[in-house]
Coordinates of C-alpha atoms in Angstrom, one line a residue:
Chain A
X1 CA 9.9 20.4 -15.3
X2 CA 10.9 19.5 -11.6
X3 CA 7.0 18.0 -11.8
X4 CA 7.6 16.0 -13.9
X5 CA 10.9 14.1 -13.1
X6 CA 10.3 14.3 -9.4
X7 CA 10.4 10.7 -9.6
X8 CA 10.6 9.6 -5.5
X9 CA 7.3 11.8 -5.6
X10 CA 5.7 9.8 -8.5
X11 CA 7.2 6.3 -7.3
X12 CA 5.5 7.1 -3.7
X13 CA 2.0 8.4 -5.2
X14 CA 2.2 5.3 -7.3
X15 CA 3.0 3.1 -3.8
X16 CA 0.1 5.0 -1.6
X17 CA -2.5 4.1 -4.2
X18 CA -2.6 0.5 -3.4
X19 CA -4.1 1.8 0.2
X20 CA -6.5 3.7 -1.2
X21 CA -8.8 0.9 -1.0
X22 CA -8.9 1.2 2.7
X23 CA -8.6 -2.4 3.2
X24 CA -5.7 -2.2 5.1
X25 CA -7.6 -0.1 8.2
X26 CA -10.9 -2.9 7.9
X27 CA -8.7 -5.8 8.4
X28 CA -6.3 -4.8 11.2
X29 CA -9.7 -2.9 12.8
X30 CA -11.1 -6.4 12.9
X31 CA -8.0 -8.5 13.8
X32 CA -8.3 -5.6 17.0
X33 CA -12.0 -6.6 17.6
X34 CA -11.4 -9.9 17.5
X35 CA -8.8 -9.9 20.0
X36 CA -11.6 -7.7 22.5
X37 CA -14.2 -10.6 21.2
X38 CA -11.7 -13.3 22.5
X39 CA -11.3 -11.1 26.2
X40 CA -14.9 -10.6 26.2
X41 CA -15.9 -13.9 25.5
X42 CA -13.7 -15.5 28.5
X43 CA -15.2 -12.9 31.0
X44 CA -18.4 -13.1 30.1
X45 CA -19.4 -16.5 28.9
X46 CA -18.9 -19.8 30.1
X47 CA -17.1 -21.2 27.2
X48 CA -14.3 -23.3 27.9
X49 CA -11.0 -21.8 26.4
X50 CA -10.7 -24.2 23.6
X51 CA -13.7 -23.4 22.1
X52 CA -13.0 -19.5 22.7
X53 CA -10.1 -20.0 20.7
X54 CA -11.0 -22.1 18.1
X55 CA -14.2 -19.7 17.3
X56 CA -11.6 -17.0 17.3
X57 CA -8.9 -18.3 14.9
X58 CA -12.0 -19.1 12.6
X59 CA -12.8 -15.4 13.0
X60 CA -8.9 -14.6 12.4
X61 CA -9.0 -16.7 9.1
X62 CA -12.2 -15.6 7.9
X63 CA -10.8 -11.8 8.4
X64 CA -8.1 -12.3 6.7
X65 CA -9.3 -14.3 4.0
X66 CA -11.5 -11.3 3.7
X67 CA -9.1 -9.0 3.3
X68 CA -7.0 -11.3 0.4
X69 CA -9.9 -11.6 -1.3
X70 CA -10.7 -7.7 -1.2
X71 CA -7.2 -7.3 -2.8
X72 CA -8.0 -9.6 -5.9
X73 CA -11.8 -9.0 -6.4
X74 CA -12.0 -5.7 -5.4
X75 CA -8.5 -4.0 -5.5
X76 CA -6.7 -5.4 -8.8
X77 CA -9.4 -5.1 -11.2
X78 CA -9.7 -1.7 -10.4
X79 CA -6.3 -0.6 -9.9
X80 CA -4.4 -3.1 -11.7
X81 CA -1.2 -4.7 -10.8
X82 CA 2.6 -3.0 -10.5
X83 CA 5.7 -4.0 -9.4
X84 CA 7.5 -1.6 -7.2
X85 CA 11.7 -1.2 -7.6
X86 CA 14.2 -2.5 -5.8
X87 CA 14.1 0.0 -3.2
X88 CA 10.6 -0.6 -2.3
X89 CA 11.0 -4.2 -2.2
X90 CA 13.7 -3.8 0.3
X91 CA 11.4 -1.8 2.2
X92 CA 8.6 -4.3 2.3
X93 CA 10.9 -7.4 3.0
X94 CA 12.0 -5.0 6.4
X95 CA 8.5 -5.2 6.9
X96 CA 7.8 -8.5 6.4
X97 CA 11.0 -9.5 8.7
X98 CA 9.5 -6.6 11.5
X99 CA 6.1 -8.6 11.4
X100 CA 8.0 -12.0 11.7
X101 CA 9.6 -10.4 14.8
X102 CA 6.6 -8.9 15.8
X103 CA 4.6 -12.1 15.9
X104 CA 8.0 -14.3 18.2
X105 CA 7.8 -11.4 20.6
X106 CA 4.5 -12.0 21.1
X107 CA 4.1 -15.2 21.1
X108 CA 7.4 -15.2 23.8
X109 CA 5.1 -12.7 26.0
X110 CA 2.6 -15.6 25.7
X111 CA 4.5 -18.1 26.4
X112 CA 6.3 -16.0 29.6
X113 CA 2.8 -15.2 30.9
X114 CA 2.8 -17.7 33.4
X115 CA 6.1 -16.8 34.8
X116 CA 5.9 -12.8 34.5
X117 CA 2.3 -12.9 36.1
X118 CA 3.4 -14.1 39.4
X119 CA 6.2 -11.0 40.0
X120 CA 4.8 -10.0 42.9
X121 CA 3.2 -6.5 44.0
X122 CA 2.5 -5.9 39.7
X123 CA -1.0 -7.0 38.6
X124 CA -0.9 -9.9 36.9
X125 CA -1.9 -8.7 33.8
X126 CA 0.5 -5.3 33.8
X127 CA 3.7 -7.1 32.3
X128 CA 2.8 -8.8 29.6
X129 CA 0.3 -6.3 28.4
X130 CA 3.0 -3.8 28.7
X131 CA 4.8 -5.7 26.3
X132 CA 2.0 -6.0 23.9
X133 CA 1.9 -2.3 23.6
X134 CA 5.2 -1.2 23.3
X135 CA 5.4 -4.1 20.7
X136 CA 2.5 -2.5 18.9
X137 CA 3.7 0.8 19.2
X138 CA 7.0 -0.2 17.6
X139 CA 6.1 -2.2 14.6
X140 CA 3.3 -0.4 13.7
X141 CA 5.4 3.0 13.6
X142 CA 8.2 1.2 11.7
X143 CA 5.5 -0.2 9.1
X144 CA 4.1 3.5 9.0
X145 CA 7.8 4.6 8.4
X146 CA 8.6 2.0 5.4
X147 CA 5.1 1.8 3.8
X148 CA 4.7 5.5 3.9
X149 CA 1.1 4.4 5.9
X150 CA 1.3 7.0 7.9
X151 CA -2.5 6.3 9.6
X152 CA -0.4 3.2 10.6
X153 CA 1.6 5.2 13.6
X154 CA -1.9 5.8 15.1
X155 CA -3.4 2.6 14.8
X156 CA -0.5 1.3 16.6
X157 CA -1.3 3.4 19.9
X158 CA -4.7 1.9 19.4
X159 CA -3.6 -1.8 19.9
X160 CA -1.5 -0.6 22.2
X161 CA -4.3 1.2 24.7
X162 CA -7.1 -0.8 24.0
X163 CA -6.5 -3.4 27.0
X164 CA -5.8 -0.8 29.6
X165 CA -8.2 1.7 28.6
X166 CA -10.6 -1.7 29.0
X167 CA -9.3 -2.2 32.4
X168 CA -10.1 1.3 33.1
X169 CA -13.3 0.9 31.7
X170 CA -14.0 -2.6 33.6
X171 CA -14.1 -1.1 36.7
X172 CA -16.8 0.9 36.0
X173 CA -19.0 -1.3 34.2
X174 CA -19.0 -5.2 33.0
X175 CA -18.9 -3.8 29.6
X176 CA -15.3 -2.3 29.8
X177 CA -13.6 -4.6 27.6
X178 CA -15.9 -4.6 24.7
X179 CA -16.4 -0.8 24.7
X180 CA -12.9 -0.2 24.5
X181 CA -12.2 -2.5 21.7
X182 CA -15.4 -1.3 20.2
X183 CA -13.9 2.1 20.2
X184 CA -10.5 1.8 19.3
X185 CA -11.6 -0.7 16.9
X186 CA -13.6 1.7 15.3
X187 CA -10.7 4.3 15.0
X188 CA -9.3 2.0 12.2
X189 CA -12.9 0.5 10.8
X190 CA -14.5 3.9 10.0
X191 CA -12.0 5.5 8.3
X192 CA -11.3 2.6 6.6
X193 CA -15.1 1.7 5.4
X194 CA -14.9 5.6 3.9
X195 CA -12.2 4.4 2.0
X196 CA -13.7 1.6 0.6
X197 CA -17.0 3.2 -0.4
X198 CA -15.2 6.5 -1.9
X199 CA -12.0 3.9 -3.7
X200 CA -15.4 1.9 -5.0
X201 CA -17.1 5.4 -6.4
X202 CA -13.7 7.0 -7.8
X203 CA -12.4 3.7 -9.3
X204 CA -14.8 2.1 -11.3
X205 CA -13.4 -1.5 -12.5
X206 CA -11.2 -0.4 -15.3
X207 CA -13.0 -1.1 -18.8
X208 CA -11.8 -1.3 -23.0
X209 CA -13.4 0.9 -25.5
X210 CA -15.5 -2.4 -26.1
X211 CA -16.7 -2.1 -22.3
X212 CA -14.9 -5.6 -21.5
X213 CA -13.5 -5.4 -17.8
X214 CA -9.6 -5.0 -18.5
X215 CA -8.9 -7.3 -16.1
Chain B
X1 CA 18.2 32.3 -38.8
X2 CA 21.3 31.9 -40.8
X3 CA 22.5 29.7 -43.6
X4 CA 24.3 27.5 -41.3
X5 CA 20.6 26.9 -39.1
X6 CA 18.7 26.3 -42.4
X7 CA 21.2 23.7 -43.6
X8 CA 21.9 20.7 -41.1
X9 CA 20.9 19.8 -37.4
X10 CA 19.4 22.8 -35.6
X11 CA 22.0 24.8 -32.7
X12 CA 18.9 25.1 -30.2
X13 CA 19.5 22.8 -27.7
X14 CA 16.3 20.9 -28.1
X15 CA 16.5 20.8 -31.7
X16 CA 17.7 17.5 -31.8
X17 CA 15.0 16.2 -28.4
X18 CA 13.9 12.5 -28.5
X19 CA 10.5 12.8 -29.9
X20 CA 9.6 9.5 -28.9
X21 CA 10.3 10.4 -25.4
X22 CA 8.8 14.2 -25.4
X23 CA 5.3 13.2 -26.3
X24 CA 3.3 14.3 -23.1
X25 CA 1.3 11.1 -23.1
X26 CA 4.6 9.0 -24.0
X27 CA 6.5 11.3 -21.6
X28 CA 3.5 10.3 -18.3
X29 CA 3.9 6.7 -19.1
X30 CA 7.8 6.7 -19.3
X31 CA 7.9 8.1 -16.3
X32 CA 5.6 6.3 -14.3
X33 CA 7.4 3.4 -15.8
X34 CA 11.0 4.5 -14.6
X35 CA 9.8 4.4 -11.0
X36 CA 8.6 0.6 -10.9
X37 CA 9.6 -2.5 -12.3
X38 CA 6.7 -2.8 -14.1
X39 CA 3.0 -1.9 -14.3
X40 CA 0.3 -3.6 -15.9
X41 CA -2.5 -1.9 -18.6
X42 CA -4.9 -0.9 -15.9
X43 CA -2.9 0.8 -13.5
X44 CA -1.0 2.9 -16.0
X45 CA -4.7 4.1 -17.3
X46 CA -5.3 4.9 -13.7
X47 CA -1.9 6.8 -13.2
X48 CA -1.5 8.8 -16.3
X49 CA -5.7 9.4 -16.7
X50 CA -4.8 8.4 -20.6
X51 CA -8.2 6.6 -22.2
X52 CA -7.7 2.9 -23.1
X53 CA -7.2 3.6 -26.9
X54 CA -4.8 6.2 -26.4
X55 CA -2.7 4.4 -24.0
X56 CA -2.7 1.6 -26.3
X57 CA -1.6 3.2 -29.7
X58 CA 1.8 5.0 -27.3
X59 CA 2.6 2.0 -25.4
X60 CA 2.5 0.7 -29.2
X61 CA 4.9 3.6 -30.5
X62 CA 7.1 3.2 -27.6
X63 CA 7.7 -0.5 -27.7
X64 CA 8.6 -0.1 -32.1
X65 CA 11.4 2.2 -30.4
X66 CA 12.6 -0.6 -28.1
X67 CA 11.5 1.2 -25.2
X68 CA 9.1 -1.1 -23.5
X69 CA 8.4 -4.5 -23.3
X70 CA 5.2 -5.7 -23.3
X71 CA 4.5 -9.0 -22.0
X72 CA 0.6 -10.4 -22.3
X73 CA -0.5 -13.9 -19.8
X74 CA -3.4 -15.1 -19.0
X75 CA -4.7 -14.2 -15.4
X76 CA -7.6 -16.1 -14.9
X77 CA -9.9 -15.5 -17.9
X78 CA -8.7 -12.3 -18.8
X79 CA -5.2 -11.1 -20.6
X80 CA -2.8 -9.6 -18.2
X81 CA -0.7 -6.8 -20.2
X82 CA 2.3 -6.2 -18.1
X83 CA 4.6 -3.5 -19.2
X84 CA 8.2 -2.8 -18.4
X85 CA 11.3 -0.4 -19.7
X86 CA 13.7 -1.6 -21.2
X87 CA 17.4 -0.5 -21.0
X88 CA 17.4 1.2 -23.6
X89 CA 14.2 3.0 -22.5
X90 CA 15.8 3.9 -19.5
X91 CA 19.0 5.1 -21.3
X92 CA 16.9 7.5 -23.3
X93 CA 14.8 8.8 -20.7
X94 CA 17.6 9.2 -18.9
X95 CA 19.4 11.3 -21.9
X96 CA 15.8 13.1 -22.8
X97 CA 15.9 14.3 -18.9
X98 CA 19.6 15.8 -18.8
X99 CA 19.2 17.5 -22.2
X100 CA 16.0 19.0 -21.1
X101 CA 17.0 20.1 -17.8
X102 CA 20.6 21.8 -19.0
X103 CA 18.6 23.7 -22.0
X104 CA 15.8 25.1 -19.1
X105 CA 18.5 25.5 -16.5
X106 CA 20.4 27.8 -18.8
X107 CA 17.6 30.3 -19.4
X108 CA 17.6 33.7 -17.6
X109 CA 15.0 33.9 -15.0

């Protein structure tokens, strides 16, 4: 009996479906690479900054037009659609406030750069980057913590290590950077591509007795 | 049994259960339903493992009782089928739970 009206259980199984599709770990494994693309680019090209940036807020949008169109053409017809309770909804919009934070934080460690960088006797790059990762560490935990997504706590140490595991790395070869991101991009991009493929195998778009795609 | 059993409502305390509700398939969709606001026709296939047709025909019994409500738009090119509980739904899912756990909870272990 106590399986069938554990209801928290259900409403959470019913939640954790919709990252099944792996999605989720693609898209912030490539918003991670694209941030090593952007470091990598400045050291190791001669492309003026504008033009770094512009090629990487085109990557950004692509990525994340990716990833919304994943949910509707790949996602949804398989899955279908549901609208979670009033407690879940709660949740999410604490998420979606965190994220809001998240993003004034860092664009306030941005825009201190050019003070905090000149403290002197600290690397220039130690403060801000410091920042960064405890920023990382925080919201991704409290995202992990709201949207039961648990591999969420980890991929926040990821974002969070990636830049001084690079600098690490940069000492010993030119490559540093982009082997670190590489790596810690591919913490989040692997699991997440298994995902996709087994999600693509186990849920087959949904179909009527007539064979007519449901949705 | 006595003459008193034979004649009216039974005294077993699930002789007089919501059918409606207690149907396993009817029972898995109520309850996914009382977790969410509302779930369209594909994922409750995908969260009760009920085939199309079956689904169909209970989510058809279950909204004659008043409840579910089924709501169908267009999405595209396709028909959306969202599904919701109504209050009443709730009310006896909410009665069909309490009777059924006080007539287990009272037998011996």
């Amino acid at each position: 009996m106590s399986a069938i009206i554990s209801s928290k259980e259900l409403e959470r199984k019913a939640f954790r479906t919709t990252f099944q599709d792996g999605l989720w770990d693609i898209y912030l494994g490539m918003l991670l690479l694209i941030i090593g693309a952007g470091i990598s680019i400045a050291r190791m090209t001669s492309l003026p900054p504008t033009s770094t940036n512009i090629l990487l807020a085109v990557f950004a949008i692509t990525v994340m037009s990716g990833f919304f169109l994943g949910k509707k053409y790949i996602t949804v017809p398989r899955l279908g659609r549901v609208k979670f309770g009033p407690a879940r909804r709660t949740k999410q919009k604490k998420v979606t406030l965190l994220l809001s934070l998240s993003a004034m934080v860092g664009l306030a460690v941005l825009v201190s750069f050019g003070y905090i960088r000149r403290i002197e006797g600290v690397a220039p790059w130690v403060i801000p980057f410091v920042l960064f990762g405890i920023n990382s560490v925080v919201v991704f935990s409290l995202g992990a913590y709201y949207l039961d997504y648990t591999r969420a706590y980890l991929y926040g140490w990821c974002y969070a290590l990636a830049f001084p595991v690079g600098i690490f790395l940069q000492n010993h070869t030119d490559l540093g950077f982009l082997l670190s991101y590489l790596f810690f991009s591919a913490i989040m991009l692997v699991p997440g591509v298994v995902l996709l493929i087994r999600f693509l195998r186990d849920y087959p778009v949904a179909v009527n007795e007539s064979g007519e795609a449901l949705e | 049994m006595t003459g008193a059993d034979e004649s009216g409502a039974g005294l077993h305390p699930l002789a007089d259960i919501n059918r409606v509700v207690h149907g396993p398939a009817r029972l898995m969709v109520l309850t996914s339903l009382y977790v969410v606001d509302s779930a369209d026709f594909v994922f409750l296939v995908r969260l009760t493992g009920l085939t199309w047709g079956n689904l169909s025909s209970h989510l058809s019994k279950l909204e004659e009782a008043g409840y579910i409500n089924i709501k169908k738009k267009i999405i595209g090119k396709r028909v959306n089928t969202m599904v919701s509980m109504t209050g009443a739904g709730r009310a006896a899912f909410k009665a069909y739970k309490h009777q059924m756990q006080q007539a287990l909870d009272d037998l011996p272990d």
